[in-house]
CSV table of C-alpha atoms and ligand atoms in Angstrom, one decimal:
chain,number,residue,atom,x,y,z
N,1,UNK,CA,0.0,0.0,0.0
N,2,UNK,CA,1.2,3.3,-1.0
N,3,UNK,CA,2.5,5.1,2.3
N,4,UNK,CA,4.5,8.2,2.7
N,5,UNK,CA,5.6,11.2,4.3
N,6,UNK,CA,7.2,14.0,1.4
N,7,UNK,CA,8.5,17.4,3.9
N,8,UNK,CA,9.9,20.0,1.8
N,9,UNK,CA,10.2,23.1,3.9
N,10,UNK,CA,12.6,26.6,2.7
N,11,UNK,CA,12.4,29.2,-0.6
N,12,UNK,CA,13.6,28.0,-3.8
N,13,UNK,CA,14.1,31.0,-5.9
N,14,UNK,CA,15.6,30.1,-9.3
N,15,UNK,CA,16.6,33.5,-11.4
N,16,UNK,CA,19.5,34.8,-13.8
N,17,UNK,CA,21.3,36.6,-11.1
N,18,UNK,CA,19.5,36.8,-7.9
N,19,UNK,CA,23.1,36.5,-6.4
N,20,UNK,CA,23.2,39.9,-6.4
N,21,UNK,CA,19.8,40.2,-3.8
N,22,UNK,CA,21.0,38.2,-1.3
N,23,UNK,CA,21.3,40.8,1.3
N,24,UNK,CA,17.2,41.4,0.6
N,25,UNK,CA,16.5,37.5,1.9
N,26,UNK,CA,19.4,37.9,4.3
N,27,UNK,CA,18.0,40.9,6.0
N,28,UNK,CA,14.9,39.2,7.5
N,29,UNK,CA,17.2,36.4,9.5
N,30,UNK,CA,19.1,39.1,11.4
N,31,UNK,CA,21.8,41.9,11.0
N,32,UNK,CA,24.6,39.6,11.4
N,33,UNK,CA,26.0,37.7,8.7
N,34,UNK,CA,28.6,34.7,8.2
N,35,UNK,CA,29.4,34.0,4.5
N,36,UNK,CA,31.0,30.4,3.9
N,37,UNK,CA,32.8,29.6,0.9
N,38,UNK,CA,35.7,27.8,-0.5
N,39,UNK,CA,39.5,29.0,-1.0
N,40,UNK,CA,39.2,30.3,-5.0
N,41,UNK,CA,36.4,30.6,-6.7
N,42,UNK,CA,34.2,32.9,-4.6
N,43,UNK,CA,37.1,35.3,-4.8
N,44,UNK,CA,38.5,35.0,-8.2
N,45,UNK,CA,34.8,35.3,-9.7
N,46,UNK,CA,34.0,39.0,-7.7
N,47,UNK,CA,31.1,37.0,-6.6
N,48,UNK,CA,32.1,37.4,-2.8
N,49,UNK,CA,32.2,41.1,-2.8
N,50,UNK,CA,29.1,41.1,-4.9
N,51,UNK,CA,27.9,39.1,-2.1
N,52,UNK,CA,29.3,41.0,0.5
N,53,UNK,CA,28.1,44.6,-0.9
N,54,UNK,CA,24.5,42.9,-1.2
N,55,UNK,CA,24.5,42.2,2.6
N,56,UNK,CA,26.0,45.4,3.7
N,57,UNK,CA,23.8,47.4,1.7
N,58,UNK,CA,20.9,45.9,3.5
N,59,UNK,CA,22.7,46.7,6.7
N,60,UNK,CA,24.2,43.8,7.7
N,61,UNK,CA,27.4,43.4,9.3
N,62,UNK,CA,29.7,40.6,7.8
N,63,UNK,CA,32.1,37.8,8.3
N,64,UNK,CA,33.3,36.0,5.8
N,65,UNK,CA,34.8,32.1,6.4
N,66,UNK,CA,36.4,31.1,3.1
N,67,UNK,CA,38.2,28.4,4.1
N,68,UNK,CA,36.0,25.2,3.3
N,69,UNK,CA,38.0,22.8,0.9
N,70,UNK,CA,36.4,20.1,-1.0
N,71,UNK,CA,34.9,17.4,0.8
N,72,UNK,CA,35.5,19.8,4.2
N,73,UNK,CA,36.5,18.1,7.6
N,74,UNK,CA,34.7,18.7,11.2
N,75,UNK,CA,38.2,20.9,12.1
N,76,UNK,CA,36.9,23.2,9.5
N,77,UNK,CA,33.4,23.1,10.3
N,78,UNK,CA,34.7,23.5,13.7
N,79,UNK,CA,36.8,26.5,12.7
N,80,UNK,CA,34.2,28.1,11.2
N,81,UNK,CA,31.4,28.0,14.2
N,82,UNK,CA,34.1,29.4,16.4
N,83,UNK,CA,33.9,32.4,14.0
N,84,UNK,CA,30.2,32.6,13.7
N,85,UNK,CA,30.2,32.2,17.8
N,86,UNK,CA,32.3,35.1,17.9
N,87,UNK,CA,30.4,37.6,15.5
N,88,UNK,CA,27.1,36.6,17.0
N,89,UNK,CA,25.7,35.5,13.7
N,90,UNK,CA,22.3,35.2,13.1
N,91,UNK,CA,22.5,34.1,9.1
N,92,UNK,CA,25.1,32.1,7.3
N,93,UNK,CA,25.4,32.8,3.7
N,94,UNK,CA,26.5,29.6,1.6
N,95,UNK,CA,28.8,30.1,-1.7
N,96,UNK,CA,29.5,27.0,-3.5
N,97,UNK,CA,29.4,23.1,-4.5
N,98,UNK,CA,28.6,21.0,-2.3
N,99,UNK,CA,31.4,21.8,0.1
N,100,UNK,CA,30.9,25.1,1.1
N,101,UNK,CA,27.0,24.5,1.6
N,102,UNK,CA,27.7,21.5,3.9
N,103,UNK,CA,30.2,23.4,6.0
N,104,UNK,CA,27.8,26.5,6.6
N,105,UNK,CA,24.9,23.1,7.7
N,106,UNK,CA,27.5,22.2,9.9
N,107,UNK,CA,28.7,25.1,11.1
N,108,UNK,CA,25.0,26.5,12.1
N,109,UNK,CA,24.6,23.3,14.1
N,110,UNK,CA,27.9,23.4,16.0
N,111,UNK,CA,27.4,27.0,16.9
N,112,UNK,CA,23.5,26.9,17.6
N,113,UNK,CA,23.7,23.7,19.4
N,114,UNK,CA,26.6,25.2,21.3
N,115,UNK,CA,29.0,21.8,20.7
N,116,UNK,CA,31.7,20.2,18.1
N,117,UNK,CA,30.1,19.4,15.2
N,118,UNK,CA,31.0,16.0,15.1
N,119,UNK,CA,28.8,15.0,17.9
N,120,UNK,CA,26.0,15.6,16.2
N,121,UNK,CA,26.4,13.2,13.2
N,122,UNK,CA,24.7,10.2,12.2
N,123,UNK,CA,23.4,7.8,13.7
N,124,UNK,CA,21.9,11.3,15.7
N,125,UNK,CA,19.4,13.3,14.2
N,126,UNK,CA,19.8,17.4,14.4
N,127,UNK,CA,16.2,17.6,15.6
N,128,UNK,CA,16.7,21.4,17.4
N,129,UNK,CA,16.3,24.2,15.2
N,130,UNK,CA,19.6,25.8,14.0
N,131,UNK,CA,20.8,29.2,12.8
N,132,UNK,CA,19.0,29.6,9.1
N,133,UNK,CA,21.2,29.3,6.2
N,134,UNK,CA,20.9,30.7,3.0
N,135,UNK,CA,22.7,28.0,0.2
N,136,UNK,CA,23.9,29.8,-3.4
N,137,UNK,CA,25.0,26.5,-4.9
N,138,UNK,CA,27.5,26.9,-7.7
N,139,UNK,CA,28.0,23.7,-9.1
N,140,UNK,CA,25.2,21.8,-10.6
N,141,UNK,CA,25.4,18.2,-8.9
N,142,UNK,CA,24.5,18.0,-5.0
N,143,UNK,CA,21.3,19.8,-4.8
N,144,UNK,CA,22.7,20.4,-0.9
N,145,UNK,CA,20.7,23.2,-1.0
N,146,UNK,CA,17.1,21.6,-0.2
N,147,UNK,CA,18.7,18.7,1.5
N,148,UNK,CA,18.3,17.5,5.3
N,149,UNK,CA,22.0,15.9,5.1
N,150,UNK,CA,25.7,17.7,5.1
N,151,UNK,CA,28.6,15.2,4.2
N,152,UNK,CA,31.7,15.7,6.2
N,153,UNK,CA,35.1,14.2,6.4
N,154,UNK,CA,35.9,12.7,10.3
N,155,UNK,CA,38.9,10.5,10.7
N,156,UNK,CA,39.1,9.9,7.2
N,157,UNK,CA,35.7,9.0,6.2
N,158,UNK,CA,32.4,10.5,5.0
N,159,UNK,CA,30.1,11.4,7.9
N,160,UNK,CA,26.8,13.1,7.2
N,161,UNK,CA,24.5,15.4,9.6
N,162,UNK,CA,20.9,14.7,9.2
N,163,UNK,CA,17.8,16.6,10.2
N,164,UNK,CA,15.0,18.8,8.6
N,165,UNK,CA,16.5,21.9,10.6
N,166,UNK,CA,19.5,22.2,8.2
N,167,UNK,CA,17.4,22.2,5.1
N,168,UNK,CA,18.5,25.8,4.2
N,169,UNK,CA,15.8,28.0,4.8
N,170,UNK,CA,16.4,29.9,1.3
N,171,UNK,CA,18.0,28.4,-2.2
N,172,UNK,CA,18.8,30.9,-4.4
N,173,UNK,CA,19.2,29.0,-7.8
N,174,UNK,CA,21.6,31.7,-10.1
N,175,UNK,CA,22.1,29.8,-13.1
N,176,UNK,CA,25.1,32.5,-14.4
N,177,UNK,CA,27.5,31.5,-11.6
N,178,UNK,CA,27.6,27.8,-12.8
N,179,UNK,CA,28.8,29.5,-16.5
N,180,UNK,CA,32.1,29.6,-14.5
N,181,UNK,CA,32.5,25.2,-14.2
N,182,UNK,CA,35.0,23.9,-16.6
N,183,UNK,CA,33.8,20.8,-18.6
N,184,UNK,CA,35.2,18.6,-16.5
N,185,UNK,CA,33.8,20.0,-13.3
N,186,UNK,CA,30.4,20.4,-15.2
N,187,UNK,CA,30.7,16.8,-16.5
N,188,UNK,CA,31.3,15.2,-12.6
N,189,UNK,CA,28.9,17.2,-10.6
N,190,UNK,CA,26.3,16.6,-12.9
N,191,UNK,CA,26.9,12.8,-12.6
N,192,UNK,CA,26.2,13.2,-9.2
N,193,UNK,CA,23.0,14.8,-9.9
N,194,UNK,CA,22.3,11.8,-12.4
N,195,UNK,CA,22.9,9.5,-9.9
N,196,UNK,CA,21.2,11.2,-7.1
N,197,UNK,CA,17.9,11.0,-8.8
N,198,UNK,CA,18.2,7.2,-10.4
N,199,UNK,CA,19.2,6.3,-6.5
N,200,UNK,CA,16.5,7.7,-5.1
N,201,UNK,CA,14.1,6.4,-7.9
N,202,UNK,CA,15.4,2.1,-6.9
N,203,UNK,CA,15.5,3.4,-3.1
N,204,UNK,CA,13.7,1.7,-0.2
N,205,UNK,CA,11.9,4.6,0.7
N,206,UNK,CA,11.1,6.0,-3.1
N,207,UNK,CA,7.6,7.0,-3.0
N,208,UNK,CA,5.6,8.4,-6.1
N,209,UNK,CA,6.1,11.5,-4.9
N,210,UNK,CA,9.9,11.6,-5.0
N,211,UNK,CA,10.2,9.5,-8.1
N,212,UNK,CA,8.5,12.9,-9.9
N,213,UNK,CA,11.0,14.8,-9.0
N,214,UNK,CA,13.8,11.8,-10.2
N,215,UNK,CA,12.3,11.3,-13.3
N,216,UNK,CA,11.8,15.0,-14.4
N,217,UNK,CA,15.9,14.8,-13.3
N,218,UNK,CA,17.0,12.2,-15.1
N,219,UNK,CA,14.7,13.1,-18.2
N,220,UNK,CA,16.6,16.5,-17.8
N,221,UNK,CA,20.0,15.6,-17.3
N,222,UNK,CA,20.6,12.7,-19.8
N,223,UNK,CA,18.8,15.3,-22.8
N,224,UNK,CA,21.0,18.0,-21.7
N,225,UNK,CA,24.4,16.9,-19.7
N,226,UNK,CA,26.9,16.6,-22.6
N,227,UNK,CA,25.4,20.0,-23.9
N,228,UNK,CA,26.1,22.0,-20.5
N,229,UNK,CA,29.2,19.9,-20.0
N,230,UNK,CA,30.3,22.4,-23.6
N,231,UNK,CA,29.1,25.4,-22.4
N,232,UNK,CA,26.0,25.9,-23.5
N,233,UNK,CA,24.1,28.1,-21.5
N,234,UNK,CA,21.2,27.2,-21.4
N,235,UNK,CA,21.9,23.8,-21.2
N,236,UNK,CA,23.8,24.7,-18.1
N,237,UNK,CA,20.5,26.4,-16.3
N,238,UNK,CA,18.7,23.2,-17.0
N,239,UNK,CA,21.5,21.2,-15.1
N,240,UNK,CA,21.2,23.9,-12.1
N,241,UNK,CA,17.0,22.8,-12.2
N,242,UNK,CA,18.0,19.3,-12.2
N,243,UNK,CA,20.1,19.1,-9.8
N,244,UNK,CA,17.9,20.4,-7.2
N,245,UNK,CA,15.1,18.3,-8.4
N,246,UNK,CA,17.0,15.4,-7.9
N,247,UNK,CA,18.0,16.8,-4.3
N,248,UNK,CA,14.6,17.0,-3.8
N,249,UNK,CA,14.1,13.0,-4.7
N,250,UNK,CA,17.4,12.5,-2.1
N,251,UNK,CA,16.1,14.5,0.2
N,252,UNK,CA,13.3,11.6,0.7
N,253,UNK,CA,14.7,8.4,-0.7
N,254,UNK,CA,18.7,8.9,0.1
N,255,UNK,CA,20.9,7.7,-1.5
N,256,UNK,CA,22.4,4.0,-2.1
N,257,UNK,CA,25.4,1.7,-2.9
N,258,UNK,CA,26.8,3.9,-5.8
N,259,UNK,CA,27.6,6.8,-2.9
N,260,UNK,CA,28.5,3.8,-0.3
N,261,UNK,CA,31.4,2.6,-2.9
N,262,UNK,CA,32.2,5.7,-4.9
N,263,UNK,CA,33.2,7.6,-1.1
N,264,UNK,CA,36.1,5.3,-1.2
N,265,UNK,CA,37.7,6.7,-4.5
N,266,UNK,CA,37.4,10.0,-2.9
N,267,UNK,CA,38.9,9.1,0.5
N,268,UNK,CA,41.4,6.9,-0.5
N,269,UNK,CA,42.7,8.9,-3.7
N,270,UNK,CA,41.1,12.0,-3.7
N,271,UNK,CA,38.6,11.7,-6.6
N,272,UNK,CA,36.0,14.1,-7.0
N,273,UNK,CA,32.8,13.0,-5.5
N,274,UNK,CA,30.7,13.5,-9.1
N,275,UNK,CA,33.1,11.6,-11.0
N,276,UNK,CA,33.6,8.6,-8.2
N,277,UNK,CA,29.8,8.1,-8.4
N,278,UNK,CA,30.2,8.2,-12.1
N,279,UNK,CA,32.9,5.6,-12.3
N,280,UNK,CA,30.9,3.2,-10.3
N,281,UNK,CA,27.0,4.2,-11.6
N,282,UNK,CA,26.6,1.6,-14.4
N,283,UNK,CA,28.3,-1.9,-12.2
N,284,UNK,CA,26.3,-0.9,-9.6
N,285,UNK,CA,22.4,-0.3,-11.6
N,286,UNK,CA,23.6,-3.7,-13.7
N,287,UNK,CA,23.8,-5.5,-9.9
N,288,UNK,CA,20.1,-4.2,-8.4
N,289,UNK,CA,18.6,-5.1,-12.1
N,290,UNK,CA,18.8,-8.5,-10.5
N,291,UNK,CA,16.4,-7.3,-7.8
N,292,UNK,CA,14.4,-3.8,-9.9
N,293,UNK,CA,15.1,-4.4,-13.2
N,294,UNK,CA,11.5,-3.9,-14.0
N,295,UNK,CA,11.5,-0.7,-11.9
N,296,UNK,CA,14.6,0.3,-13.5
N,297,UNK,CA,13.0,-1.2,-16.7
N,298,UNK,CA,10.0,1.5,-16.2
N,299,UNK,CA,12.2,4.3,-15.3
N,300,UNK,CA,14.0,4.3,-19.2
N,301,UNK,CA,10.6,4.8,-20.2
N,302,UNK,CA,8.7,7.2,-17.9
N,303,UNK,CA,12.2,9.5,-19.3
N,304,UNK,CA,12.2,8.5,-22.6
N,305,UNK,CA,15.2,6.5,-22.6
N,306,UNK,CA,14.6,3.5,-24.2
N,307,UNK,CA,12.1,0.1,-23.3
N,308,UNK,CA,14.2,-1.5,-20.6
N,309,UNK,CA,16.9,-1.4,-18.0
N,310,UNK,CA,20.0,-2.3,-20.2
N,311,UNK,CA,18.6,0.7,-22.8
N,312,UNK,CA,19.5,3.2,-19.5
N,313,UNK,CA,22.5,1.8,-19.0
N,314,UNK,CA,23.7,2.0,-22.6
N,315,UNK,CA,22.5,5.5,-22.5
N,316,UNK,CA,24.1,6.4,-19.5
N,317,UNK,CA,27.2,4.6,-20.9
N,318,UNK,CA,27.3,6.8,-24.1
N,319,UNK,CA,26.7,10.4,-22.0
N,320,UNK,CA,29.8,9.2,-19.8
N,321,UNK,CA,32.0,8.8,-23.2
N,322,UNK,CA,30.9,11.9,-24.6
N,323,UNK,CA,31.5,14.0,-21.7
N,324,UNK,CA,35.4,12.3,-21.3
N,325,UNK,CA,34.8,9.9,-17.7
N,326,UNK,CA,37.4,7.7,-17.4
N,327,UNK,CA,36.9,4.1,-18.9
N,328,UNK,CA,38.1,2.3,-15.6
N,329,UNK,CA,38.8,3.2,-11.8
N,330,UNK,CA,42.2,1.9,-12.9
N,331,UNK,CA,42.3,5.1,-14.8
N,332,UNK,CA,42.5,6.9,-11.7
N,333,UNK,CA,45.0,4.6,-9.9
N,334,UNK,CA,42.8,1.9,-8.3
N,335,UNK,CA,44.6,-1.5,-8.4
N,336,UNK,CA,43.8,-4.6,-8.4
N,337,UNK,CA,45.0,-5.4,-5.1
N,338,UNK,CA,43.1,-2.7,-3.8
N,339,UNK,CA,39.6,-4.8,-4.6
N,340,UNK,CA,39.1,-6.3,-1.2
N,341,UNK,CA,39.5,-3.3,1.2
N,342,UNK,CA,37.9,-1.1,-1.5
N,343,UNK,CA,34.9,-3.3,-0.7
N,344,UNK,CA,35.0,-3.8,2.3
N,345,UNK,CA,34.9,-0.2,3.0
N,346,UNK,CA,32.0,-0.2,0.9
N,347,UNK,CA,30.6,-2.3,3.5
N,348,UNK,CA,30.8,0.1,5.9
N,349,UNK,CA,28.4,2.8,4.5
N,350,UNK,CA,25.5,0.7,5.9
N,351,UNK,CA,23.4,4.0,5.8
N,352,UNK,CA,23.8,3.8,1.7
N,353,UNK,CA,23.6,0.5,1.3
N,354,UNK,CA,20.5,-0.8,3.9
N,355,UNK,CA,19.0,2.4,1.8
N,356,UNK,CA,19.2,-0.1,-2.1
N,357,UNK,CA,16.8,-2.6,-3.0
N,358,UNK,CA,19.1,-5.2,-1.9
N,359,UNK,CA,22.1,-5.2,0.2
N,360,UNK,CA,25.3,-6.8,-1.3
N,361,UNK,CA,27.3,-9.1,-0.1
N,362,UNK,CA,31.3,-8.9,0.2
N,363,UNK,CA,31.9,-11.2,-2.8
N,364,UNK,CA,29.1,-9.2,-4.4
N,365,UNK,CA,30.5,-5.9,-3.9
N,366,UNK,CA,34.0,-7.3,-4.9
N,367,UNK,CA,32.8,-8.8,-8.0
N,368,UNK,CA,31.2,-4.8,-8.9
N,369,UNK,CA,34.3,-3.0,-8.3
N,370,UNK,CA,36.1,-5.4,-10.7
N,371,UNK,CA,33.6,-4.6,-13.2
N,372,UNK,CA,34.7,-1.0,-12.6
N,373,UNK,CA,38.4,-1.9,-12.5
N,374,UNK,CA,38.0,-4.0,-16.2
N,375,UNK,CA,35.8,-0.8,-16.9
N,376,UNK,CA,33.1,0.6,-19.4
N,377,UNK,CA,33.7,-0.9,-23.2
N,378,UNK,CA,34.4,-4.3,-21.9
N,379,UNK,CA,31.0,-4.1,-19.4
N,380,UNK,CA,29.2,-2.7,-22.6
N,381,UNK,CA,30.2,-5.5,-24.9
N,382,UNK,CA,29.5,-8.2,-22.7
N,383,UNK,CA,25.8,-6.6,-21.8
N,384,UNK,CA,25.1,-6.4,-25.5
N,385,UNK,CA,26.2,-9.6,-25.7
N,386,UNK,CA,23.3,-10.9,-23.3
N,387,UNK,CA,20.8,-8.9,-24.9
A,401,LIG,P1,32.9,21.2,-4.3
A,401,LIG,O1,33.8,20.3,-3.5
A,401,LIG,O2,31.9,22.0,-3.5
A,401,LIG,O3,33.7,22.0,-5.3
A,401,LIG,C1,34.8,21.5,-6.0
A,401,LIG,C2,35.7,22.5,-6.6
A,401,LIG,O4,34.9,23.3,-7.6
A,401,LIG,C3,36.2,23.5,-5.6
A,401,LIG,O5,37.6,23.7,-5.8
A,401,LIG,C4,35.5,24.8,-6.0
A,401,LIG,O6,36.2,26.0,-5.8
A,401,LIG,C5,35.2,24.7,-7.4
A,401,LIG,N1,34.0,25.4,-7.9
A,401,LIG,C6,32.7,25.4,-7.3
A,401,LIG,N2,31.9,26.1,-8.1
A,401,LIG,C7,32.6,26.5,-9.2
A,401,LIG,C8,32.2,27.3,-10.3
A,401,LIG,N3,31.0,27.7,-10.5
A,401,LIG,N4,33.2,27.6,-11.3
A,401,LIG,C9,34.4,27.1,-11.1
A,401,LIG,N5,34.8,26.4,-10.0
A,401,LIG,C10,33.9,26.1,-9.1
A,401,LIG,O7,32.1,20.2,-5.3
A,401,LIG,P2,30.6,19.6,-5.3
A,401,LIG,O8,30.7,18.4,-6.2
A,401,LIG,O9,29.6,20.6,-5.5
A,401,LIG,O10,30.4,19.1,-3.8
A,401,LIG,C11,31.0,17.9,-3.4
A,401,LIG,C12,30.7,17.7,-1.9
A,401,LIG,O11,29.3,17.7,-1.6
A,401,LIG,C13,31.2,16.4,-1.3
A,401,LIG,O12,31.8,16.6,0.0
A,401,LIG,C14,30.0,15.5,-1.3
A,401,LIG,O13,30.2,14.4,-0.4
A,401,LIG,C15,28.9,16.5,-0.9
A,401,LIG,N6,27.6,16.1,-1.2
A,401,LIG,C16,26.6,16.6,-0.4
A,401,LIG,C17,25.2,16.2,-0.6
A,401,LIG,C18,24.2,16.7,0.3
A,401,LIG,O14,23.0,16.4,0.1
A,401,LIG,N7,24.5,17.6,1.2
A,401,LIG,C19,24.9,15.4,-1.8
A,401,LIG,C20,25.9,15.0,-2.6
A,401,LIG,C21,27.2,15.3,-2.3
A,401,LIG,P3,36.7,26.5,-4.3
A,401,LIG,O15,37.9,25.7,-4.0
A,401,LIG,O16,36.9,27.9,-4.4
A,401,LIG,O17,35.5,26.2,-3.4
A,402,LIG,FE1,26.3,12.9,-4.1
């Protein structure tokens, strides 16, 4: 029987350069500000004084923290609380991926909740209501910025905050700062998107609810990926949509076993957390088949992808080749002797994979990073071969 619970609270505002009114949404939180933002971008792009002249103009006194790095640590959320203790702030402004929006979730629960961050992670829920952030995402893959989770690195592993109080209470969706990605950054984030939405779609708790929002996301991204992934404009608005759409579909279904393997590629050698999903996506859809292949199978058609399940793969397949992701994880220095701790790491993100349609074994998991070690054109020959 159909049963479900679909909570969607904060603003999304999606318009060419609402950046630039930030200080008109930040204004009714309070008259202190903390911006948090990476290292570069924010900078380079003028879009942090832009940012900063918004809020002061609407007299607010600000901070700015712009010290998050990609895939940021608990010291760093840590860091920045002390700073947003210390100014008093009553509204963090979030600049960036996925990164930058996380740290301001977890800096506005360390500093409301008055503790380190890290004691608030999962298995906990954030259940107390925290000070509101405002999330400008920049990259077009998370979709962090209507999401109940932040993903932070603690003793060398992904960690996540969860709770409906760090949904930001205001997205503003600018589609001209993602005209800044290059291709490749374009190409990885909005595989994370892609897999964010057909996770949440084979997902324990999907409901009909959040498969809408997946659908319209994958419809979305596989018609218009390699076309933002070149620079087309508009191309690259439709990819900022998508994205939150399929944060949306995450935001209720989570996410599964492609996140629980691909966070090893990123711990262990540092690849970007769009492309590790990528590299892993198509093993790890070919392995539930066995258990959803007719959900799967109905998913290539509700988006116009084909009749079946292996249709969505090959489609998939050919958007990764056009937009240049790596053929193996052996492209990225994953050996072969690496197999068994890679999955038994996987192993450990319990949350990802209790969240699939069936949970793996070891041998299973094994067998799907070898797929991904042997990698894509020998996969594709082989499933075309048991067509
Ligand atoms: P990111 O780590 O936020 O950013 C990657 C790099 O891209 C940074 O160096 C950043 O510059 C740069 N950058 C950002 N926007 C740019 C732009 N418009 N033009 C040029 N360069 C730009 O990447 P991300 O993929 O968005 O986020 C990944 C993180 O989000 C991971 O930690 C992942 O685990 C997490 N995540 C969270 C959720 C969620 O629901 N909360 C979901 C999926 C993933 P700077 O160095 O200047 O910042
Ligand atoms: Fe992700």
């Amino acid at each position: 029987m159909r049963k479900f619970v679909f909570f969607q609270p904060g603003k999304v505002i999606f318009k060419e350069g609402i950046t630039r009114e930030v200080g008109s949404y930040a204004s009714k939180f309070g008259s202190k500000a903390l911006v948090v933002t990476g290292r570069r971008f924010a900078m380079r792009s003028g879009y942090l004084n832009l940012i900063k002249e918004s809020l002061e103009s609407h007299g607010l006194k600000v901070e700015v923290f712009n010290q998050v790095e990609p895939n940021p640590s608990v010291e760093t959320v840590n860091r920045g609380s002390r700073i947003a203790k210390e100014i008093g702030a009553e509204v963090i402004v979030a600049f960036g991926g996925g990164s930058p929006m996380d740290a301001a979730k977890g800096i506005a629960v360390a500093t409301s909740l008055g503790r380190n961050v890290e004691e608030f992670l999962s298995p906990k829920v954030v259940e107390n209501e925290v000070i509101p952030v405002i999330a400008i995402p920049t990259t077009s893959g998370t979709g962090s910025e209507v999401t109940k989770y932040s993903v932070l690195t603690y003793k060398g592993k992904k960690a996540v905050l969860v709770g409906d109080p760090i949904i930001p209470k205001v997205a503003l969706l600018d589609p001209q700062v993602t005209y800044y990605m290059p291709p490749e950054l374009s190409a990885w984030t909005g595989f994370d998107a892609l897999s964010h939405a057909i996770e949440a779609y084979i997902s324990r708790k999907s409901s009909p609810l959040s498969d809408l929002f997946a659908v319209e996301a994958i419809r979305i991204i596989t018609s218009e990926l390699s076309k933002s992934v070149k620079g087309d404009k508009k191309a690259r608005a439709d990819l900022h949509y998508a994205s939150m759409l399929a944060g949306v579909a995450i935001n209720h279904a989570g996410t599964t076993m492609v996140h629980g393997i691909g966070y090893y590629l990123t711990t262990e050698h540092g690849v970007q957390h769009g492309l590790a999903n990528a590299m892993m996506l198509l093993y790890v859809l070919e392995y539930y088949s066995r258990e959803v292949g007719d959900k799967l199978s109905e998913l290539a058609r509700r988006a116009g992808l084909g009749e079946n399940w292996k249709d969505l793969i090959m489609v998939i397949a050919r958007i990764e080749d056009e937009v240049n992701i790596p053929d193996s994880i052996s492209d990225l220095k994953v050996s072969l002797e690496e197999v068994n701790r890679m999955a038994f790491e996987a192993l450990t993100y319990d949350r990802n994979l209790k969240n699939g349609p069936v949970v793996p074994s070891l041998e299973e998991v094994k067998a799907i990073c070898m797929k991904a070690i042997r990698g894509r054109r020998e996969f594709l020959k082989d499933l075309i071969k048991d067509k």
